[in-house]
Coordinates of C-alpha atoms in Angstrom, one line a residue:
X1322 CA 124.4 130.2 75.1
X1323 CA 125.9 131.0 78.4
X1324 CA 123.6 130.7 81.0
X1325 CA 125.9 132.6 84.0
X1326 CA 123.5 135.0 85.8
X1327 CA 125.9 138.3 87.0
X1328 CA 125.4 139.3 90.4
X1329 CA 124.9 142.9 90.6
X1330 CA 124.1 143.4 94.1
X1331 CA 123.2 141.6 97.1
X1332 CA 121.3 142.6 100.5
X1333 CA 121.3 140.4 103.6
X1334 CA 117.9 140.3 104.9
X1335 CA 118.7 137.8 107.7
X1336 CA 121.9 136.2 109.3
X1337 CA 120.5 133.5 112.0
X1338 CA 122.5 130.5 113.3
X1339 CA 121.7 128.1 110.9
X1340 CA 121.4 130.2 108.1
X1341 CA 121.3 133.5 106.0
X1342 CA 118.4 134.8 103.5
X1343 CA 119.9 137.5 100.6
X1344 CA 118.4 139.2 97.7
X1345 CA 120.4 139.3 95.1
X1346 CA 119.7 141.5 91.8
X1347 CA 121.4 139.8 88.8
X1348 CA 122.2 140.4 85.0
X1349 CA 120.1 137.7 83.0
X1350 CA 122.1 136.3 80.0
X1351 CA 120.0 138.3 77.9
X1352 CA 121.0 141.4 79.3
X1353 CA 117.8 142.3 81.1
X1354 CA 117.7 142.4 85.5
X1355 CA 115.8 140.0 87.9
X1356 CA 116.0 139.3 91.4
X1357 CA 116.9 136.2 93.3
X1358 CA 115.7 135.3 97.1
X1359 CA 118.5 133.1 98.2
X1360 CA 119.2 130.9 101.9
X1361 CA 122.2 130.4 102.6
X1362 CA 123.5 127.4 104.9
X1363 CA 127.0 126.4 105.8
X1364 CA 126.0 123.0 104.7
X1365 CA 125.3 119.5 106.5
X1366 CA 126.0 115.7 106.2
X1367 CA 123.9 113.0 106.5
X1368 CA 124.6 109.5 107.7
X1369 CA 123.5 106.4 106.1
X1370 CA 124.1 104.3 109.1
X1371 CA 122.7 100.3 108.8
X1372 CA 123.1 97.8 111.7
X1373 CA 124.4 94.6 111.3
X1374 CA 120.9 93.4 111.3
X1375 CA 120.9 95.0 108.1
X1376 CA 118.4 97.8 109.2
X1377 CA 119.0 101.5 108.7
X1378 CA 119.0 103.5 111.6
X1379 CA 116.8 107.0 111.7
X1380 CA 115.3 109.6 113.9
X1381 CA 112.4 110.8 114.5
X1382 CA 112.6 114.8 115.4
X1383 CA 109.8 117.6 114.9
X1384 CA 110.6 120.0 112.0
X1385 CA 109.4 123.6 112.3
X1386 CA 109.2 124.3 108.8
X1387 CA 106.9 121.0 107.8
X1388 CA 105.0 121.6 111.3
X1389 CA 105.0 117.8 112.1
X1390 CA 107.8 115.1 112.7
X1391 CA 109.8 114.0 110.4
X1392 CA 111.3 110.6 109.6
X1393 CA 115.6 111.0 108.3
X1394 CA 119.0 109.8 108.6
X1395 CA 120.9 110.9 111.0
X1396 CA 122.8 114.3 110.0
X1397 CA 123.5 117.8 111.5
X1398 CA 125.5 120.9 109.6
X1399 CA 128.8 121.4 109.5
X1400 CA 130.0 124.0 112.2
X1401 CA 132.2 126.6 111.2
X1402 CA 135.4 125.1 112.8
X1403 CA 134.6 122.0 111.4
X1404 CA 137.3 121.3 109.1
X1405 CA 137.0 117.6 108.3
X1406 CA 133.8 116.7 107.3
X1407 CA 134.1 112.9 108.3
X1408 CA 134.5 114.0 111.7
X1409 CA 131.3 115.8 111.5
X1410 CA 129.6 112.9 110.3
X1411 CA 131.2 111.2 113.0
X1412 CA 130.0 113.6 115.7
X1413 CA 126.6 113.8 114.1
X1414 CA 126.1 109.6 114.5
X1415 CA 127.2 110.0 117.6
X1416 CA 125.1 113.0 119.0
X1417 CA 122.1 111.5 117.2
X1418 CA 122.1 107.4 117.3
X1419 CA 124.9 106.9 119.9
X1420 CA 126.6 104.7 117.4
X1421 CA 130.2 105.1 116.0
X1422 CA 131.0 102.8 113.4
X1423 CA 134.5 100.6 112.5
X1424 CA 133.8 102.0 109.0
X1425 CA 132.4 105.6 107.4
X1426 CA 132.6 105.8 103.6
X1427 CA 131.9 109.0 102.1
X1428 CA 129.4 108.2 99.2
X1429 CA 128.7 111.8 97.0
X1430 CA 127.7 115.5 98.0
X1431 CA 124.4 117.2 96.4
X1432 CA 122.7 120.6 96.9
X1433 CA 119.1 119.9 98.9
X1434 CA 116.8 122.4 96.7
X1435 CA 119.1 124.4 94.5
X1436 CA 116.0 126.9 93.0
X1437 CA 116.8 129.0 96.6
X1438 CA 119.2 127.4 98.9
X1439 CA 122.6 126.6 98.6
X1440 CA 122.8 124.3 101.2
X1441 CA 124.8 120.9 100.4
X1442 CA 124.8 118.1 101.6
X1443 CA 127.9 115.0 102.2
X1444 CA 126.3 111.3 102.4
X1445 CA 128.0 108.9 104.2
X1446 CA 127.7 105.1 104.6
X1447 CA 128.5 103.6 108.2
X1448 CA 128.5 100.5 109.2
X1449 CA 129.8 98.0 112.2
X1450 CA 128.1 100.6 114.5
X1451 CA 128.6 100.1 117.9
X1452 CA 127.8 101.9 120.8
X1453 CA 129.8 104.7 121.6
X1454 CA 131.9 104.6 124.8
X1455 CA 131.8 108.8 125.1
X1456 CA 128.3 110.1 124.3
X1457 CA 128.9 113.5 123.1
X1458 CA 126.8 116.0 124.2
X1459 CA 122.9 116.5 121.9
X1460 CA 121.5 119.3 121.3
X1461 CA 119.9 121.1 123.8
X1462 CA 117.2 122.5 121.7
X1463 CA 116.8 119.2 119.5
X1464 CA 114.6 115.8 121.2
X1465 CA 114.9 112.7 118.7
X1466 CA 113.5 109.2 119.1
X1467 CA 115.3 106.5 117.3
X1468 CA 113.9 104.1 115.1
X1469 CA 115.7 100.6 113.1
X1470 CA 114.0 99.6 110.3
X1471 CA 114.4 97.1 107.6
X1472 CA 114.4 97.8 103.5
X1473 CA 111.0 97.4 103.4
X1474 CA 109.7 98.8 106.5
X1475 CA 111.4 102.3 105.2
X1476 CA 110.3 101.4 101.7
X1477 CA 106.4 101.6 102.7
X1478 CA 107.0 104.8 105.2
X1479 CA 108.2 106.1 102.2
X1480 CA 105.0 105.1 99.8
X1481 CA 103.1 105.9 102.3
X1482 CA 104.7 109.7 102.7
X1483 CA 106.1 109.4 106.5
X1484 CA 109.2 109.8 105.1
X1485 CA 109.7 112.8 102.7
X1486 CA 113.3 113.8 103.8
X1487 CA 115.1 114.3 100.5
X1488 CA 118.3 112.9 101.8
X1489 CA 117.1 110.0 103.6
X1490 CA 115.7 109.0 100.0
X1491 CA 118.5 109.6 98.5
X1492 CA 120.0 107.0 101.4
X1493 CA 117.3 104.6 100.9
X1494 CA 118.3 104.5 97.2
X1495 CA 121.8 104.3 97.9
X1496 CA 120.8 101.2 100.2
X1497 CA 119.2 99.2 97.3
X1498 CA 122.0 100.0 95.0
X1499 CA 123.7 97.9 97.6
X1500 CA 121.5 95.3 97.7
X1501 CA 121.0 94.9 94.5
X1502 CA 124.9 94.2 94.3
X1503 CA 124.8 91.8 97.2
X1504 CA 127.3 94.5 99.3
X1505 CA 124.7 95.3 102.1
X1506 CA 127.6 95.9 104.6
X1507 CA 130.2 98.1 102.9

């Protein structure tokens, strides 16, 4: 069976800076009609950035939506000039940790919560970060505190449910993949 929905029509309920929220009527497969709430996000990367110390470098940054702070990887969304998406994750570790890095690796793309945002998401994998010589302008709106921690210092925060960030998970993962092959620097 093909499961292809048909959009029919969509209205734009909100276009913001960070994203856009649509309703979108679509033909089912079965012929019938149903609606679908959407947000849509330009999309983001995330940076799995680890020291040479072999910790893995996070902020610490209130989150409206969770109404509390919230443990991640580095990341920020990809600005509409942004062509290059390395370079974004490049700004981003900069902006947020002060670090650049001798090497970036790209390390796979995924949608963050695909049953009403399209937002997706690059990971990348830095390491030999040292401190940047140009710090690039934050945020003005965003205040982080930065945290190192070792595999199993972010392994209990995330037992314990400090850290819930989807991405910084995934990173976490991604990190004992690595150690588990013995290739904890890239």
């Amino acid at each position: 069976m093909n499961l292809e929905e048909k959009v029919l029509s969509e209205e734009i309920f909100f276009k913001g800076h960070v994203i856009e929220v649509a309703k979108e009527t679509v033909e089912l497969p079965n012929g019938e009609q149903s609606t679908r709430e959407i947000v849509h996000h330009h999309g983001a990367v995330g940076i799995f950035a680890v020291t040479d110390e072999d910790k893995i470098v996070l902020v610490n940054q209130w989150r409206a939506p969770i109404r509390k702070t919230s443990l991640e990887i580095p990341a920020g969304k990809i600005d509409s000039e942004d062509h290059d998406l390395m370079e974004t994750a490049i700004r981003e570790l900069n902006e947020e940790t002060r670090y650049t890095a001798k090497k970036i690796t790209k390390i796979y793309g995924f949608h963050s919560a695909v049953g009403f945002a399209d937002e997706y998401l690059t990971l990348y994998h830095a390491t030999g970060l040292v401190s940047v010589e140009t710090e690039l302008p934050q945020d003005a709106d965003e205040f982080l505190n930065l945290m190192e921690l070792t595999f199993d210092e972010v392994q209990d925060k995330i037992k314990s449910g400090e850290i819930t960030d989807v991405k910084t998970i995934l990173a976490v993962a991604y990190w004992e993949i690595l150690r588990l092959k013995g290739e904890l620097h890239g």
